[in-house]
């Protein structure tokens, strides 16, 4: 396996040069309620629709998807006579098929914790985003904005603009506001220890979204808790889809960003899962800054096509932004959206990913997280910290999105009643 790196600093996404002050996206002049400006809200009115939805119809829909995929798995594993067909019946491929079926069923578990403290008194919460042009981060910020409004707290959103310098500056600004809580949205807590020690000294609880490798409390990193799907589970599910879909014959390039420990970890799990498949191969692990993906990935994919030609059958990415860049190169090379190399992501499942899957355009699947729910969980975890209670311990499962089950909404927002659940917990 070969590893290549693409330089980070010669190009910077969205003009976020070093030293540029953080963007203040959403602010309140009075700490009486959350701001709702500055962010689109594709799911803001989703809860009434969810309440009107027919639960039986939703359950039936998921059963149909699972049955269809299970039938495909049986058809693949039941063939004989060729090496590929024989591998399709191997234990590795059978495990992958079972993982895919389970991943399609995961949405029903997205309800949140069972109990918790009532809403604490209003206090300013600051959401420090790594980069609000990232669809996953923006989706979680919108969920947090909606939850803050529901619990009755003011919320301010700062944009770190895709640079470590911008994120540090935004976090410093957050501390000057003397907030009741801080959310780290999409960047590693390990790189912000001076600011987090200051937050701890002032009694300001800090929760993270994708701010550490694993979900749950991380006092060593200065986090009351970290909200994320299990990254190993998400990465394994994406790799399992590739194994199952290819019948155990995939030749894969993995796209990752080594600056983020979570992305490094996911890439490692993907590679390890693929190595369990005898006839699958990991051709390269390519290190590309995710913030520069649309700029750098087209050239990377062109190089991969020249190097491997038809040997390259799958692009497996830790973030959907890589696929957005890859399709530019694939289209320019005359590759149709439904031809190999097929793309699969284990990122967040943002709006652009769902649209590509829906259209069958250069992306077959993604492992999505329930971004709006995670925004509500972030607010709930801060409420627990402010009430002097431990973290909830809840982790939303990742969900496999394919063309068979892609939602019609802009993000994966499970119809599980989680909003009503949190309102019940908060006594709202």
Coordinates of C-alpha atoms in Angstrom, one line a residue:
X1 CA 0.0 0.0 0.0
X2 CA 1.4 3.4 -1.0
X3 CA 0.6 6.6 0.9
X4 CA 0.9 10.0 -0.8
X5 CA 0.4 13.5 0.6
X6 CA -0.9 16.7 -0.9
X7 CA 0.3 19.9 0.5
X8 CA -2.1 21.9 2.7
X9 CA -0.7 25.5 2.8
X10 CA -0.3 26.4 -0.9
X11 CA -4.0 26.7 -1.3
X12 CA -6.6 27.6 1.3
X13 CA -10.3 27.0 1.2
X14 CA -12.7 30.0 0.9
X15 CA -9.9 32.5 1.5
X16 CA -9.3 31.6 5.1
X17 CA -5.7 32.9 5.3
X18 CA -3.7 32.6 8.5
X19 CA -4.6 35.3 11.0
X20 CA -7.9 36.2 9.5
X21 CA -10.4 36.9 12.3
X22 CA -13.2 34.4 12.8
X23 CA -16.5 35.0 11.2
X24 CA -19.4 35.8 13.6
X25 CA -22.3 34.1 11.8
X26 CA -25.0 34.3 14.4
X27 CA -25.2 36.7 17.3
X28 CA -27.7 37.9 19.9
X29 CA -27.6 41.4 21.4
X30 CA -29.7 40.2 24.4
X31 CA -29.3 36.9 26.2
X32 CA -33.1 36.3 26.1
X33 CA -33.3 33.8 23.2
X34 CA -31.3 32.2 20.5
X35 CA -30.5 33.9 17.2
X36 CA -31.9 32.3 14.1
X37 CA -30.1 34.4 11.5
X38 CA -27.2 33.5 9.2
X39 CA -27.9 29.8 8.7
X40 CA -30.3 28.1 6.3
X41 CA -32.7 25.7 8.0
X42 CA -33.6 22.9 5.7
X43 CA -35.1 20.8 8.5
X44 CA -36.3 23.6 10.8
X45 CA -40.0 22.7 10.1
X46 CA -39.3 18.9 10.0
X47 CA -40.8 18.1 13.4
X48 CA -44.5 18.9 12.5
X49 CA -44.1 16.8 9.4
X50 CA -42.7 14.1 11.5
X51 CA -45.6 14.2 13.8
X52 CA -48.0 13.9 10.9
X53 CA -46.1 11.0 9.3
X54 CA -47.6 7.5 9.5
X55 CA -45.3 5.4 11.8
X56 CA -46.4 2.2 10.2
X57 CA -45.5 3.6 6.7
X58 CA -42.1 4.5 8.0
X59 CA -41.5 1.1 9.4
X60 CA -42.7 -0.5 6.2
X61 CA -40.4 1.6 4.2
X62 CA -37.3 0.5 6.1
X63 CA -38.5 -3.2 5.9
X64 CA -38.8 -2.9 2.2
X65 CA -35.3 -1.5 1.9
X66 CA -33.8 -4.2 4.1
X67 CA -35.6 -7.0 2.2
X68 CA -34.4 -5.6 -1.2
X69 CA -30.8 -5.5 0.0
X70 CA -31.0 -8.9 1.6
X71 CA -32.3 -10.3 -1.7
X72 CA -29.4 -8.8 -3.5
X73 CA -26.9 -10.2 -1.0
X74 CA -28.4 -13.7 -1.4
X75 CA -28.2 -13.4 -5.2
X76 CA -24.6 -12.4 -5.1
X77 CA -23.5 -15.1 -2.6
X78 CA -25.6 -17.8 -4.3
X79 CA -23.6 -17.6 -7.6
X80 CA -20.9 -20.1 -8.3
X81 CA -18.3 -20.9 -10.8
X82 CA -16.0 -17.9 -10.9
X83 CA -13.4 -16.7 -8.4
X84 CA -15.4 -13.5 -7.8
X85 CA -18.6 -15.5 -7.1
X86 CA -16.7 -17.9 -4.8
X87 CA -15.4 -14.9 -2.9
X88 CA -18.9 -13.6 -2.6
X89 CA -19.7 -16.6 -0.4
X90 CA -16.6 -16.1 1.8
X91 CA -16.9 -15.3 5.5
X92 CA -15.6 -11.7 4.9
X93 CA -18.2 -11.0 2.3
X94 CA -21.0 -12.6 4.3
X95 CA -20.0 -10.4 7.3
X96 CA -20.1 -7.4 5.1
X97 CA -23.5 -8.2 3.7
X98 CA -24.8 -8.6 7.3
X99 CA -23.3 -5.3 8.3
X100 CA -25.0 -3.6 5.3
X101 CA -28.4 -5.0 6.2
X102 CA -27.9 -3.9 9.9
X103 CA -26.8 -0.4 8.7
X104 CA -30.0 0.1 6.8
X105 CA -32.1 -0.7 9.8
X106 CA -30.3 1.7 12.2
X107 CA -32.6 4.7 11.9
X108 CA -35.1 3.4 14.4
X109 CA -32.6 3.8 17.3
X110 CA -32.3 7.6 16.9
X111 CA -34.4 8.8 19.8
X112 CA -31.9 10.1 22.3
X113 CA -31.5 9.4 26.0
X114 CA -34.4 8.3 28.2
X115 CA -34.1 10.8 31.0
X116 CA -32.2 13.9 32.2
X117 CA -32.4 17.2 34.1
X118 CA -34.9 19.9 33.4
X119 CA -33.8 23.0 31.5
X120 CA -31.4 25.2 33.4
X121 CA -31.8 29.0 33.5
X122 CA -30.9 30.8 30.3
X123 CA -27.2 31.4 29.6
X124 CA -25.3 32.2 26.4
X125 CA -24.0 29.2 24.5
X126 CA -21.3 29.7 21.9
X127 CA -20.9 27.2 19.0
X128 CA -17.4 27.5 17.6
X129 CA -17.5 25.9 14.1
X130 CA -14.4 24.6 12.3
X131 CA -15.8 25.7 9.0
X132 CA -19.4 26.5 8.3
X133 CA -19.0 25.9 4.6
X134 CA -18.8 22.2 5.6
X135 CA -22.3 20.8 5.2
X136 CA -22.0 18.4 8.2
X137 CA -20.8 21.1 10.6
X138 CA -23.5 23.5 9.3
X139 CA -26.2 20.9 9.7
X140 CA -25.2 20.2 13.4
X141 CA -25.1 24.0 14.0
X142 CA -28.6 24.3 12.7
X143 CA -29.8 21.5 15.0
X144 CA -28.1 23.2 18.0
X145 CA -29.7 26.5 17.0
X146 CA -33.2 24.9 16.9
X147 CA -32.6 23.1 20.2
X148 CA -31.4 26.3 21.9
X149 CA -34.5 28.1 20.8
X150 CA -36.6 25.2 22.2
X151 CA -34.9 25.1 25.6
X152 CA -34.9 29.0 25.8
X153 CA -31.2 29.8 25.6
X154 CA -29.4 32.4 23.5
X155 CA -26.9 30.9 21.0
X156 CA -24.0 32.5 19.2
X157 CA -22.2 30.8 16.3
X158 CA -18.6 31.7 15.3
X159 CA -16.8 30.4 12.2
X160 CA -13.2 29.2 12.4
X161 CA -13.1 29.4 8.6
X162 CA -11.2 26.2 7.9
X163 CA -7.9 27.1 9.5
X164 CA -6.3 26.2 12.9
X165 CA -5.5 29.9 13.4
X166 CA -9.2 30.9 12.7
X167 CA -10.5 28.2 15.1
X168 CA -8.1 29.3 17.8
X169 CA -9.1 32.9 17.4
X170 CA -12.8 32.0 17.4
X171 CA -12.4 30.0 20.6
X172 CA -10.6 32.9 22.3
X173 CA -13.4 35.2 21.3
X174 CA -15.9 32.8 22.8
X175 CA -14.1 32.8 26.1
X176 CA -14.2 36.6 26.3
X177 CA -18.0 36.4 26.1
X178 CA -18.1 34.5 29.4
X179 CA -20.6 32.0 28.1
X180 CA -22.5 29.4 30.1
X181 CA -21.2 26.7 27.7
X182 CA -19.1 26.2 24.6
X183 CA -19.5 23.8 21.7
X184 CA -16.5 22.8 19.6
X185 CA -17.9 22.0 16.1
X186 CA -15.7 19.7 14.0
X187 CA -12.1 20.3 15.2
X188 CA -9.8 18.5 17.5
X189 CA -9.9 19.5 21.2
X190 CA -6.3 18.3 21.5
X191 CA -5.0 21.2 19.5
X192 CA -6.8 23.8 21.7
X193 CA -5.6 22.9 25.2
X194 CA -4.6 26.4 26.4
X195 CA -8.1 27.8 25.7
X196 CA -9.8 24.7 27.2
X197 CA -7.8 24.9 30.4
X198 CA -9.0 28.5 30.6
X199 CA -12.6 27.4 30.1
X200 CA -12.2 24.8 32.9
X201 CA -10.7 27.4 35.2
X202 CA -13.7 29.6 34.7
X203 CA -16.2 26.7 35.2
X204 CA -17.4 26.8 31.5
X205 CA -18.5 23.4 30.3
X206 CA -17.2 22.4 26.8
X207 CA -18.8 19.8 24.7
X208 CA -17.5 18.7 21.3
X209 CA -18.9 17.4 18.0
X210 CA -16.3 15.3 16.3
X211 CA -13.8 17.0 18.6
X212 CA -12.2 13.7 19.6
X213 CA -11.9 10.2 18.2
X214 CA -14.5 8.5 20.2
X215 CA -17.9 9.5 21.6
X216 CA -18.4 10.2 25.3
X217 CA -16.5 12.0 28.1
X218 CA -13.0 13.1 27.6
X219 CA -11.8 15.0 30.6
X220 CA -8.1 14.7 29.5
X221 CA -8.9 16.7 26.4
X222 CA -11.1 19.2 28.3
X223 CA -14.4 17.9 27.0
X224 CA -17.4 17.2 29.2
X225 CA -18.4 14.8 26.4
X226 CA -17.9 14.4 22.7
X227 CA -20.9 13.9 20.4
X228 CA -20.3 11.7 17.4
X229 CA -21.2 8.4 15.9
X230 CA -18.8 5.6 16.7
X231 CA -16.1 6.3 14.1
X232 CA -15.0 2.7 13.9
X233 CA -18.6 1.6 13.3
X234 CA -19.1 4.2 10.6
X235 CA -15.8 3.4 8.8
X236 CA -16.4 -0.3 9.0
X237 CA -19.9 0.1 7.6
X238 CA -18.7 2.1 4.6
X239 CA -15.9 -0.5 3.9
X240 CA -18.4 -3.3 4.3
X241 CA -20.7 -1.8 1.7
X242 CA -17.8 -1.7 -0.7
X243 CA -17.0 -5.4 0.0
X244 CA -20.6 -6.5 -0.3
X245 CA -21.4 -4.4 -3.4
X246 CA -18.3 -5.6 -5.2
X247 CA -18.8 -9.3 -4.3
X248 CA -15.4 -9.2 -2.5
X249 CA -13.3 -7.9 -5.5
X250 CA -13.0 -4.2 -4.8
X251 CA -9.8 -2.3 -5.6
X252 CA -9.9 0.9 -3.4
X253 CA -8.3 4.2 -2.9
X254 CA -9.0 5.8 0.5
X255 CA -9.1 9.6 0.8
X256 CA -8.4 11.1 4.2
X257 CA -7.0 14.1 6.1
X258 CA -4.2 13.3 8.5
X259 CA -4.6 16.6 10.3
X260 CA -7.7 15.3 12.1
X261 CA -7.2 12.3 14.4
X262 CA -10.8 11.1 13.8
X263 CA -10.2 11.0 10.0
X264 CA -6.9 9.2 10.4
X265 CA -8.6 6.6 12.6
X266 CA -11.5 6.1 10.2
X267 CA -9.1 5.6 7.3
X268 CA -7.2 3.0 9.3
X269 CA -10.4 1.1 10.2
X270 CA -11.4 1.2 6.5
X271 CA -8.1 -0.3 5.4
X272 CA -8.1 -3.0 8.1
X273 CA -11.7 -4.0 7.2
X274 CA -10.8 -4.3 3.5
X275 CA -7.8 -6.4 4.2
X276 CA -10.0 -9.0 5.7
X277 CA -11.4 -9.5 2.2
X278 CA -9.0 -11.8 0.3
X279 CA -9.5 -10.5 -3.2
X280 CA -10.1 -6.8 -2.2
X281 CA -7.1 -4.5 -2.3
X282 CA -6.2 -1.0 -0.9
X283 CA -4.2 0.6 -3.7
X284 CA -3.4 3.9 -1.9
X285 CA -4.3 6.0 1.1
X286 CA -4.2 9.6 -0.1
X287 CA -3.8 12.4 2.4
X288 CA -5.6 15.6 1.2
X289 CA -6.8 18.5 3.4
X290 CA -10.5 18.2 3.5
X291 CA -10.9 22.0 3.5
X292 CA -9.1 22.0 0.1
X293 CA -10.8 19.0 -1.4
X294 CA -12.6 20.7 -4.2
X295 CA -9.4 22.4 -5.3
X296 CA -6.9 19.5 -4.9
X297 CA -8.9 16.3 -5.4
X298 CA -9.5 16.7 -9.1
X299 CA -5.8 16.6 -9.8
X300 CA -5.4 13.7 -7.4
X301 CA -8.1 11.6 -9.1
X302 CA -6.7 12.3 -12.5
X303 CA -3.4 11.0 -11.4
X304 CA -5.1 7.9 -9.9
X305 CA -6.9 7.2 -13.1
X306 CA -3.7 7.4 -15.1
X307 CA -1.9 5.1 -12.6
X308 CA -4.5 2.4 -12.1
X309 CA -6.9 2.7 -15.0
X310 CA -9.7 0.1 -14.7
X311 CA -8.1 -1.5 -11.7
X312 CA -9.5 1.4 -9.6
X313 CA -13.1 0.4 -8.8
X314 CA -13.9 2.3 -5.7
X315 CA -13.1 5.7 -4.0
X316 CA -13.7 5.4 -0.3
X317 CA -13.7 8.8 1.5
X318 CA -13.8 9.8 5.1
X319 CA -15.8 12.9 4.1
X320 CA -18.2 13.6 1.3
X321 CA -16.3 16.7 0.3
X322 CA -13.7 14.5 -1.4
X323 CA -16.4 13.0 -3.7
X324 CA -17.5 16.5 -4.7
X325 CA -14.0 17.1 -5.9
X326 CA -13.6 13.7 -7.5
X327 CA -16.6 14.0 -9.7
X328 CA -15.0 16.9 -11.5
X329 CA -12.1 14.8 -12.6
X330 CA -14.3 11.8 -13.4
X331 CA -16.6 13.8 -15.6
X332 CA -13.6 15.3 -17.3
X333 CA -12.2 11.9 -18.0
X334 CA -15.5 10.8 -19.6
X335 CA -16.6 8.6 -16.7
X336 CA -20.4 8.5 -16.3
X337 CA -21.9 8.9 -12.9
X338 CA -23.0 5.3 -12.7
X339 CA -19.6 3.9 -13.8
X340 CA -16.6 2.8 -11.8
X341 CA -14.7 4.0 -9.9
X342 CA -17.8 4.2 -7.6
X343 CA -17.6 6.6 -4.6
X344 CA -18.7 5.8 -1.0
X345 CA -18.2 8.1 2.0
X346 CA -18.2 7.7 5.8
X347 CA -18.6 11.3 6.5
X348 CA -21.7 13.1 7.8
X349 CA -24.3 12.6 5.1
X350 CA -24.8 16.3 4.2
X351 CA -27.1 17.7 1.5
X352 CA -24.7 17.4 -1.4
X353 CA -24.0 13.8 -0.6
X354 CA -27.7 12.9 -0.5
X355 CA -28.3 14.7 -3.8
X356 CA -25.5 12.8 -5.5
X357 CA -26.9 9.5 -4.2
X358 CA -30.4 10.4 -5.1
X359 CA -29.4 11.2 -8.7
X360 CA -27.0 8.3 -9.0
X361 CA -24.3 10.8 -9.8
X362 CA -20.8 9.7 -8.8
X363 CA -21.8 8.5 -5.3
X364 CA -23.3 5.1 -4.4
X365 CA -23.6 5.4 -0.7
X366 CA -22.7 7.3 2.5
X367 CA -22.7 6.5 6.2
X368 CA -24.8 9.3 7.6
X369 CA -25.1 10.7 11.1
X370 CA -28.4 12.3 12.3
X371 CA -27.0 15.8 12.2
X372 CA -30.1 17.7 13.6
X373 CA -30.4 15.2 16.4
X374 CA -26.7 15.6 17.3
X375 CA -27.3 19.4 17.5
X376 CA -30.0 18.8 20.0
X377 CA -27.8 16.4 21.9
X378 CA -25.1 19.0 22.2
X379 CA -27.5 21.4 23.9
X380 CA -28.8 18.6 26.1
X381 CA -25.2 17.7 27.2
X382 CA -24.5 21.3 28.2
X383 CA -27.7 21.3 30.2
X384 CA -26.5 18.2 32.0
X385 CA -23.2 19.8 32.7
X386 CA -24.8 23.0 34.0
X387 CA -27.1 20.9 36.2
X388 CA -24.1 19.1 37.8
X389 CA -25.1 15.7 36.2
X390 CA -22.9 13.3 34.2
X391 CA -23.1 13.1 30.4
X392 CA -26.1 11.2 28.9
X393 CA -24.0 8.3 27.5
X394 CA -26.1 8.3 24.4
X395 CA -24.5 7.7 21.0
X396 CA -26.6 7.8 17.8
X397 CA -25.9 4.9 15.5
X398 CA -24.6 5.6 12.0
X399 CA -27.0 4.9 9.1
X400 CA -26.2 3.6 5.7
X401 CA -27.8 5.7 2.9
X402 CA -28.1 4.2 -0.6
X403 CA -30.3 5.1 -3.5
X404 CA -32.8 2.6 -2.1
X405 CA -33.4 4.6 1.1
X406 CA -32.1 8.1 0.5
X407 CA -34.4 10.6 2.3
X408 CA -36.1 13.4 0.4
X409 CA -34.9 16.0 2.9
X410 CA -31.6 17.9 2.8
X411 CA -30.1 15.9 5.6
X412 CA -30.8 12.6 7.4
X413 CA -33.3 13.6 10.0
X414 CA -34.8 10.3 11.4
X415 CA -38.5 10.3 12.1
X416 CA -38.0 8.9 15.6
X417 CA -39.6 11.6 17.7
X418 CA -36.3 12.7 19.3
X419 CA -37.4 16.4 19.5
X420 CA -40.4 15.5 21.6
X421 CA -38.2 13.3 23.7
X422 CA -35.8 16.1 24.5
X423 CA -38.7 18.6 25.1
X424 CA -40.1 16.0 27.6
X425 CA -36.7 15.7 29.3
X426 CA -36.3 19.5 29.6
X427 CA -39.9 19.9 30.8
X428 CA -40.7 22.2 27.9

